[in-house]
GROMACS .gro file of C-alpha atoms in nm:
model
  254
    1MET     CA    1  -4.007  -4.939  -6.513
    2ASN     CA    2  -4.014  -5.239  -6.236
    3TYR     CA    3  -4.289  -5.201  -6.064
    4VAL     CA    4  -4.572  -5.080  -6.351
    5LYS     CA    5  -4.606  -5.269  -6.594
    6VAL     CA    6  -4.784  -5.013  -6.951
    7ASP     CA    7  -4.939  -5.072  -7.297
    8ILE     CA    8  -5.066  -4.781  -7.502
    9ALA     CA    9  -5.287  -4.878  -7.822
   10ASN     CA   10  -5.567  -4.713  -7.948
   11TYR     CA   11  -5.612  -4.476  -7.699
   12ILE     CA   12  -5.580  -4.676  -7.406
   13CYS     CA   13  -5.350  -4.737  -7.136
   14THR     CA   14  -5.307  -5.070  -6.952
   15ILE     CA   15  -5.153  -4.997  -6.629
   16THR     CA   16  -5.095  -5.330  -6.453
   17ILE     CA   17  -4.916  -5.317  -6.106
   18ASN     CA   18  -4.645  -5.563  -6.095
   19ASN     CA   19  -4.590  -5.682  -5.775
   20PRO     CA   20  -4.677  -5.999  -5.776
   21PRO     CA   21  -4.888  -6.181  -5.578
   22MET     CA   22  -5.058  -5.923  -5.355
   23ASN     CA   23  -4.921  -5.690  -5.546
   24ILE     CA   24  -4.866  -5.459  -5.250
   25LEU     CA   25  -4.809  -5.039  -5.264
   26THR     CA   26  -4.445  -5.016  -5.182
   27LYS     CA   27  -4.190  -4.685  -5.207
   28GLU     CA   28  -4.073  -4.791  -5.557
   29PHE     CA   29  -4.408  -4.879  -5.672
   30ARG     CA   30  -4.470  -4.564  -5.558
   31ASP     CA   31  -4.197  -4.377  -5.710
   32GLU     CA   32  -4.257  -4.544  -6.013
   33PHE     CA   33  -4.650  -4.469  -6.047
   34VAL     CA   34  -4.741  -4.119  -5.950
   35PRO     CA   35  -4.486  -3.907  -6.221
   36LEU     CA   36  -4.626  -4.215  -6.464
   37MET     CA   37  -4.944  -4.052  -6.381
   38GLU     CA   38  -4.871  -3.656  -6.397
   39LYS     CA   39  -4.740  -3.750  -6.734
   40LEU     CA   40  -5.001  -3.903  -6.885
   41LYS     CA   41  -5.225  -3.677  -6.805
   42THR     CA   42  -5.127  -3.421  -7.098
   43ASN     CA   43  -5.085  -3.737  -7.356
   44PRO     CA   44  -5.298  -3.707  -7.638
   45ASP     CA   45  -5.268  -4.080  -7.704
   46VAL     CA   46  -5.491  -4.173  -7.347
   47ARG     CA   47  -5.789  -4.139  -7.341
   48VAL     CA   48  -5.876  -4.380  -7.084
   49ILE     CA   49  -5.669  -4.580  -6.851
   50ILE     CA   50  -5.748  -4.945  -6.728
   51LEU     CA   51  -5.561  -5.033  -6.416
   52THR     CA   52  -5.595  -5.365  -6.252
   53GLY     CA   53  -5.259  -5.603  -6.123
   54GLU     CA   54  -5.065  -5.866  -6.201
   55GLY     CA   55  -5.173  -6.238  -6.136
   56ASP     CA   56  -5.468  -6.399  -6.104
   57ARG     CA   57  -5.394  -6.340  -5.678
   58ALA     CA   58  -5.460  -5.980  -5.625
   59PHE     CA   59  -5.550  -5.647  -5.737
   60CYS     CA   60  -5.389  -5.507  -5.457
   61ALA     CA   61  -5.352  -5.601  -5.101
   62GLY     CA   62  -5.217  -5.269  -4.984
   63ALA     CA   63  -4.970  -5.088  -4.829
   64ASP     CA   64  -4.597  -5.240  -4.711
   65LEU     CA   65  -4.682  -5.356  -4.342
   66ASN     CA   66  -4.274  -5.356  -4.293
   67GLU     CA   67  -4.245  -4.960  -4.403
   68GLU     CA   68  -4.575  -4.947  -4.220
   69GLY     CA   69  -4.347  -5.056  -3.933
   70GLU     CA   70  -4.065  -4.878  -3.916
   71LEU     CA   71  -4.338  -4.550  -3.892
   72THR     CA   72  -4.233  -4.335  -3.578
   73GLN     CA   73  -4.470  -3.964  -3.511
   74GLU     CA   74  -4.212  -3.777  -3.653
   75THR     CA   75  -4.247  -4.004  -4.006
   76VAL     CA   76  -4.589  -4.071  -3.991
   77ARG     CA   77  -4.767  -3.792  -4.214
   78LYS     CA   78  -4.552  -3.855  -4.448
   79PHE     CA   79  -4.541  -4.101  -4.509
   80LEU     CA   80  -4.957  -4.148  -4.572
   81GLU     CA   81  -4.903  -3.798  -4.748
   82GLU     CA   82  -4.718  -4.029  -4.999
   83ASP     CA   83  -4.944  -4.288  -4.987
   84CYS     CA   84  -5.241  -4.047  -5.047
   85ARG     CA   85  -5.047  -3.915  -5.385
   86VAL     CA   86  -5.148  -4.256  -5.528
   87TYR     CA   87  -5.509  -4.253  -5.516
   88ASP     CA   88  -5.502  -3.889  -5.540
   89VAL     CA   89  -5.339  -3.871  -5.875
   90VAL     CA   90  -5.571  -4.164  -5.987
   91ASN     CA   91  -5.827  -3.912  -5.904
   92GLU     CA   92  -5.697  -3.639  -5.998
   93MET     CA   93  -5.655  -3.793  -6.423
   94PRO     CA   94  -5.845  -3.575  -6.666
   95GLN     CA   95  -5.878  -3.876  -6.911
   96PRO     CA   96  -6.142  -4.191  -6.687
   97VAL     CA   97  -6.002  -4.453  -6.513
   98ILE     CA   98  -6.110  -4.842  -6.566
   99ALA     CA   99  -5.994  -5.007  -6.249
  100ALA     CA  100  -6.013  -5.334  -6.364
  101VAL     CA  101  -6.022  -5.567  -6.019
  102ASN     CA  102  -5.892  -5.872  -6.051
  103GLY     CA  103  -5.853  -6.048  -5.672
  104TYR     CA  104  -5.816  -5.914  -5.348
  105ALA     CA  105  -5.813  -5.508  -5.322
  106PHE     CA  106  -5.776  -5.466  -4.912
  107GLY     CA  107  -5.619  -5.117  -4.740
  108GLY     CA  108  -5.480  -4.923  -4.984
  109GLY     CA  109  -5.577  -5.113  -5.242
  110PHE     CA  110  -5.949  -5.044  -5.138
  111GLU     CA  111  -5.906  -4.736  -5.138
  112LEU     CA  112  -5.725  -4.711  -5.475
  113VAL     CA  113  -6.042  -4.923  -5.623
  114LEU     CA  114  -6.261  -4.599  -5.448
  115ALA     CA  115  -6.027  -4.341  -5.673
  116CYS     CA  116  -6.084  -4.489  -6.009
  117ASP     CA  117  -6.415  -4.406  -6.190
  118PHE     CA  118  -6.500  -4.750  -6.256
  119ARG     CA  119  -6.550  -5.036  -6.161
  120VAL     CA  120  -6.483  -5.369  -6.320
  121MET     CA  121  -6.469  -5.688  -6.136
  122SER     CA  122  -6.410  -6.056  -6.167
  123GLU     CA  123  -6.661  -6.223  -5.964
  124ASN     CA  124  -6.286  -6.377  -5.737
  125ALA     CA  125  -6.245  -6.028  -5.632
  126LYS     CA  126  -6.336  -5.977  -5.274
  127LEU     CA  127  -6.282  -5.613  -5.087
  128CYS     CA  128  -6.217  -5.481  -4.729
  129ALA     CA  129  -6.084  -5.159  -4.571
  130ALA     CA  130  -5.937  -5.346  -4.308
  131GLY     CA  131  -5.800  -5.058  -4.093
  132VAL     CA  132  -6.057  -5.137  -3.802
  133LYS     CA  133  -5.873  -5.483  -3.761
  134VAL     CA  134  -5.507  -5.350  -3.730
  135GLY     CA  135  -5.561  -4.988  -3.558
  136LEU     CA  136  -5.642  -4.808  -3.812
  137VAL     CA  137  -5.852  -4.557  -4.074
  138VAL     CA  138  -5.880  -4.667  -4.423
  139GLY     CA  139  -6.100  -4.546  -4.670
  140PRO     CA  140  -6.448  -4.337  -4.516
  141THR     CA  141  -6.354  -4.011  -4.678
  142ARG     CA  142  -6.404  -4.148  -5.069
  143LEU     CA  143  -6.617  -4.460  -4.971
  144VAL     CA  144  -6.889  -4.211  -4.860
  145ARG     CA  145  -6.890  -3.966  -5.131
  146LEU     CA  146  -6.952  -4.297  -5.325
  147VAL     CA  147  -7.251  -4.551  -5.149
  148GLY     CA  148  -7.343  -4.319  -4.878
  149GLU     CA  149  -7.290  -4.312  -4.507
  150ALA     CA  150  -7.489  -4.610  -4.426
  151TYR     CA  151  -7.338  -4.867  -4.617
  152ALA     CA  152  -7.012  -4.698  -4.571
  153LYS     CA  153  -7.019  -4.757  -4.176
  154ASP     CA  154  -7.129  -5.079  -4.266
  155ILE     CA  155  -6.826  -5.193  -4.430
  156ILE     CA  156  -6.601  -4.951  -4.325
  157LEU     CA  157  -6.728  -4.981  -3.914
  158THR     CA  158  -6.727  -5.337  -3.940
  159GLY     CA  159  -6.369  -5.453  -4.152
  160ARG     CA  160  -6.596  -5.759  -4.299
  161THR     CA  161  -6.455  -5.888  -4.670
  162VAL     CA  162  -6.764  -5.783  -4.971
  163LYS     CA  163  -6.761  -5.975  -5.221
  164ALA     CA  164  -6.811  -5.856  -5.560
  165GLU     CA  165  -7.120  -5.961  -5.640
  166GLU     CA  166  -7.262  -5.721  -5.332
  167LEU     CA  167  -7.027  -5.417  -5.461
  168TYR     CA  168  -7.254  -5.477  -5.772
  169GLN     CA  169  -7.595  -5.468  -5.593
  170ARG     CA  170  -7.507  -5.172  -5.415
  171GLY     CA  171  -7.359  -5.010  -5.738
  172LEU     CA  172  -6.992  -4.978  -5.619
  173ALA     CA  173  -6.939  -5.226  -5.894
  174ASN     CA  174  -7.016  -5.101  -6.277
  175ALA     CA  175  -6.994  -5.470  -6.392
  176VAL     CA  176  -6.914  -5.867  -6.297
  177VAL     CA  177  -6.757  -6.109  -6.478
  178PRO     CA  178  -6.561  -6.438  -6.497
  179HIS     CA  179  -6.183  -6.393  -6.405
  180ASP     CA  180  -6.094  -6.488  -6.740
  181GLN     CA  181  -6.280  -6.248  -6.900
  182LEU     CA  182  -6.231  -5.958  -6.675
  183LEU     CA  183  -5.977  -5.789  -6.919
  184ASN     CA  184  -6.173  -5.797  -7.272
  185GLU     CA  185  -6.510  -5.683  -7.030
  186ALA     CA  186  -6.253  -5.360  -6.908
  187MET     CA  187  -6.131  -5.358  -7.215
  188GLU     CA  188  -6.514  -5.290  -7.370
  189TRP     CA  189  -6.621  -5.068  -7.129
  190ALA     CA  190  -6.286  -4.789  -7.260
  191GLU     CA  191  -6.364  -4.866  -7.626
  192MET     CA  192  -6.727  -4.739  -7.567
  193ILE     CA  193  -6.539  -4.461  -7.337
  194VAL     CA  194  -6.321  -4.369  -7.656
  195SER     CA  195  -6.582  -4.362  -7.881
  196ARG     CA  196  -6.689  -4.049  -7.771
  197ALA     CA  197  -6.599  -3.689  -7.825
  198PRO     CA  198  -6.285  -3.641  -7.543
  199VAL     CA  199  -6.262  -3.303  -7.423
  200ALA     CA  200  -6.652  -3.405  -7.345
  201VAL     CA  201  -6.555  -3.651  -7.134
  202GLN     CA  202  -6.334  -3.451  -6.912
  203ASN     CA  203  -6.479  -3.166  -6.841
  204ALA     CA  204  -6.815  -3.376  -6.868
  205LYS     CA  205  -6.566  -3.608  -6.559
  206HIS     CA  206  -6.434  -3.247  -6.391
  207ILE     CA  207  -6.829  -3.147  -6.329
  208ILE     CA  208  -6.958  -3.513  -6.183
  209GLN     CA  209  -6.585  -3.522  -5.939
  210THR     CA  210  -6.646  -3.118  -5.806
  211THR     CA  211  -7.019  -3.083  -5.794
  212MET     CA  212  -7.088  -3.194  -5.480
  213ASP     CA  213  -6.875  -2.974  -5.317
  214SER     CA  214  -7.003  -2.699  -5.487
  215THR     CA  215  -7.349  -2.468  -5.446
  216TRP     CA  216  -7.622  -2.564  -5.657
  217GLN     CA  217  -7.527  -2.253  -5.853
  218GLU     CA  218  -7.190  -2.299  -5.855
  219ALA     CA  219  -7.262  -2.643  -5.978
  220MET     CA  220  -7.423  -2.541  -6.253
  221SER     CA  221  -7.269  -2.235  -6.329
  222GLU     CA  222  -6.919  -2.453  -6.412
  223GLU     CA  223  -7.163  -2.691  -6.614
  224LEU     CA  224  -7.292  -2.361  -6.827
  225ASP     CA  225  -6.936  -2.285  -6.834
  226ALA     CA  226  -6.844  -2.634  -6.995
  227PHE     CA  227  -7.088  -2.693  -7.262
  228VAL     CA  228  -6.944  -2.356  -7.409
  229ARG     CA  229  -6.580  -2.459  -7.427
  230CYS     CA  230  -6.742  -2.782  -7.558
  231GLN     CA  231  -6.966  -2.642  -7.776
  232ASP     CA  232  -6.662  -2.474  -8.020
  233THR     CA  233  -6.445  -2.809  -8.035
  234ARG     CA  234  -6.373  -2.955  -8.398
  235ASP     CA  235  -6.505  -3.308  -8.246
  236HIS     CA  236  -6.898  -3.083  -8.143
  237LYS     CA  237  -6.941  -2.914  -8.489
  238HIS     CA  238  -6.760  -3.308  -8.641
  239ALA     CA  239  -7.091  -3.483  -8.457
  240ILE     CA  240  -7.308  -3.240  -8.601
  241GLU     CA  241  -7.214  -3.293  -8.939
  242ALA     CA  242  -7.193  -3.636  -8.863
  243PHE     CA  243  -7.548  -3.665  -8.712
  244PHE     CA  244  -7.681  -3.498  -8.987
  245LYS     CA  245  -7.506  -3.694  -9.301
  246LYS     CA  246  -7.636  -3.997  -9.018
  247GLU     CA  247  -7.226  -4.110  -9.015
  248LYS     CA  248  -7.055  -4.221  -8.705
  249PRO     CA  249  -6.842  -3.932  -8.601
  250VAL     CA  250  -6.490  -3.992  -8.559
  251PHE     CA  251  -6.380  -3.752  -8.265
  252ILE     CA  252  -6.039  -3.676  -8.253
  253GLY     CA  253  -5.956  -3.431  -7.917
  254LYS     CA  254  -5.998  -3.082  -8.064
   0.00000   0.00000   0.00000
């Protein structure tokens, strides 16, 4: 692959958007990235994914403006669906996805950050929905669900650039670190998750993501169903045995 770099080690898959300096979301990138993520969904050797951008300048500066400039009323919807598939497949992953935001995340790059489960940011990171600056709409659906209506309006309607520290204070960033420590910090988060029971992690992620669209009774029923599924796993039984033996459990995802 030319536009995506992949490294898998110790159950952690690091994916780098390889289109420097701005790592924009071209058709070529989409054609590599989406099939890769679909394959990773069922890869037992991947329990956590780290997503970052190549270089020091940008995580992802959004869509290719040359592609957008060629759109017509007949082609724009198809383009949007292909673009959204990049964000949706990240959101759909059974494994947690950590965005290691190494620089600018504008427009579609901002949307990609929102689609991840965790956001670890360099102190140099700057994010911007950008849509209203160019007469478009970017990011409100995901952002409202993450931070609520008031702050989403602040970011979306002004189109202002937001620094990492502000996003940390607002709860959108899980950590902000010096730039040279970014990947180490993301790896520490990934290793923490890898040390947990993968079946339980994936079930918990699913419940968290669906609960806002369910009634209380539906959400609780799904939560109890997930508990039942996990209770019958080898990992759960092993963890109980390890607890009484005062040993650290080793999870295998079964």
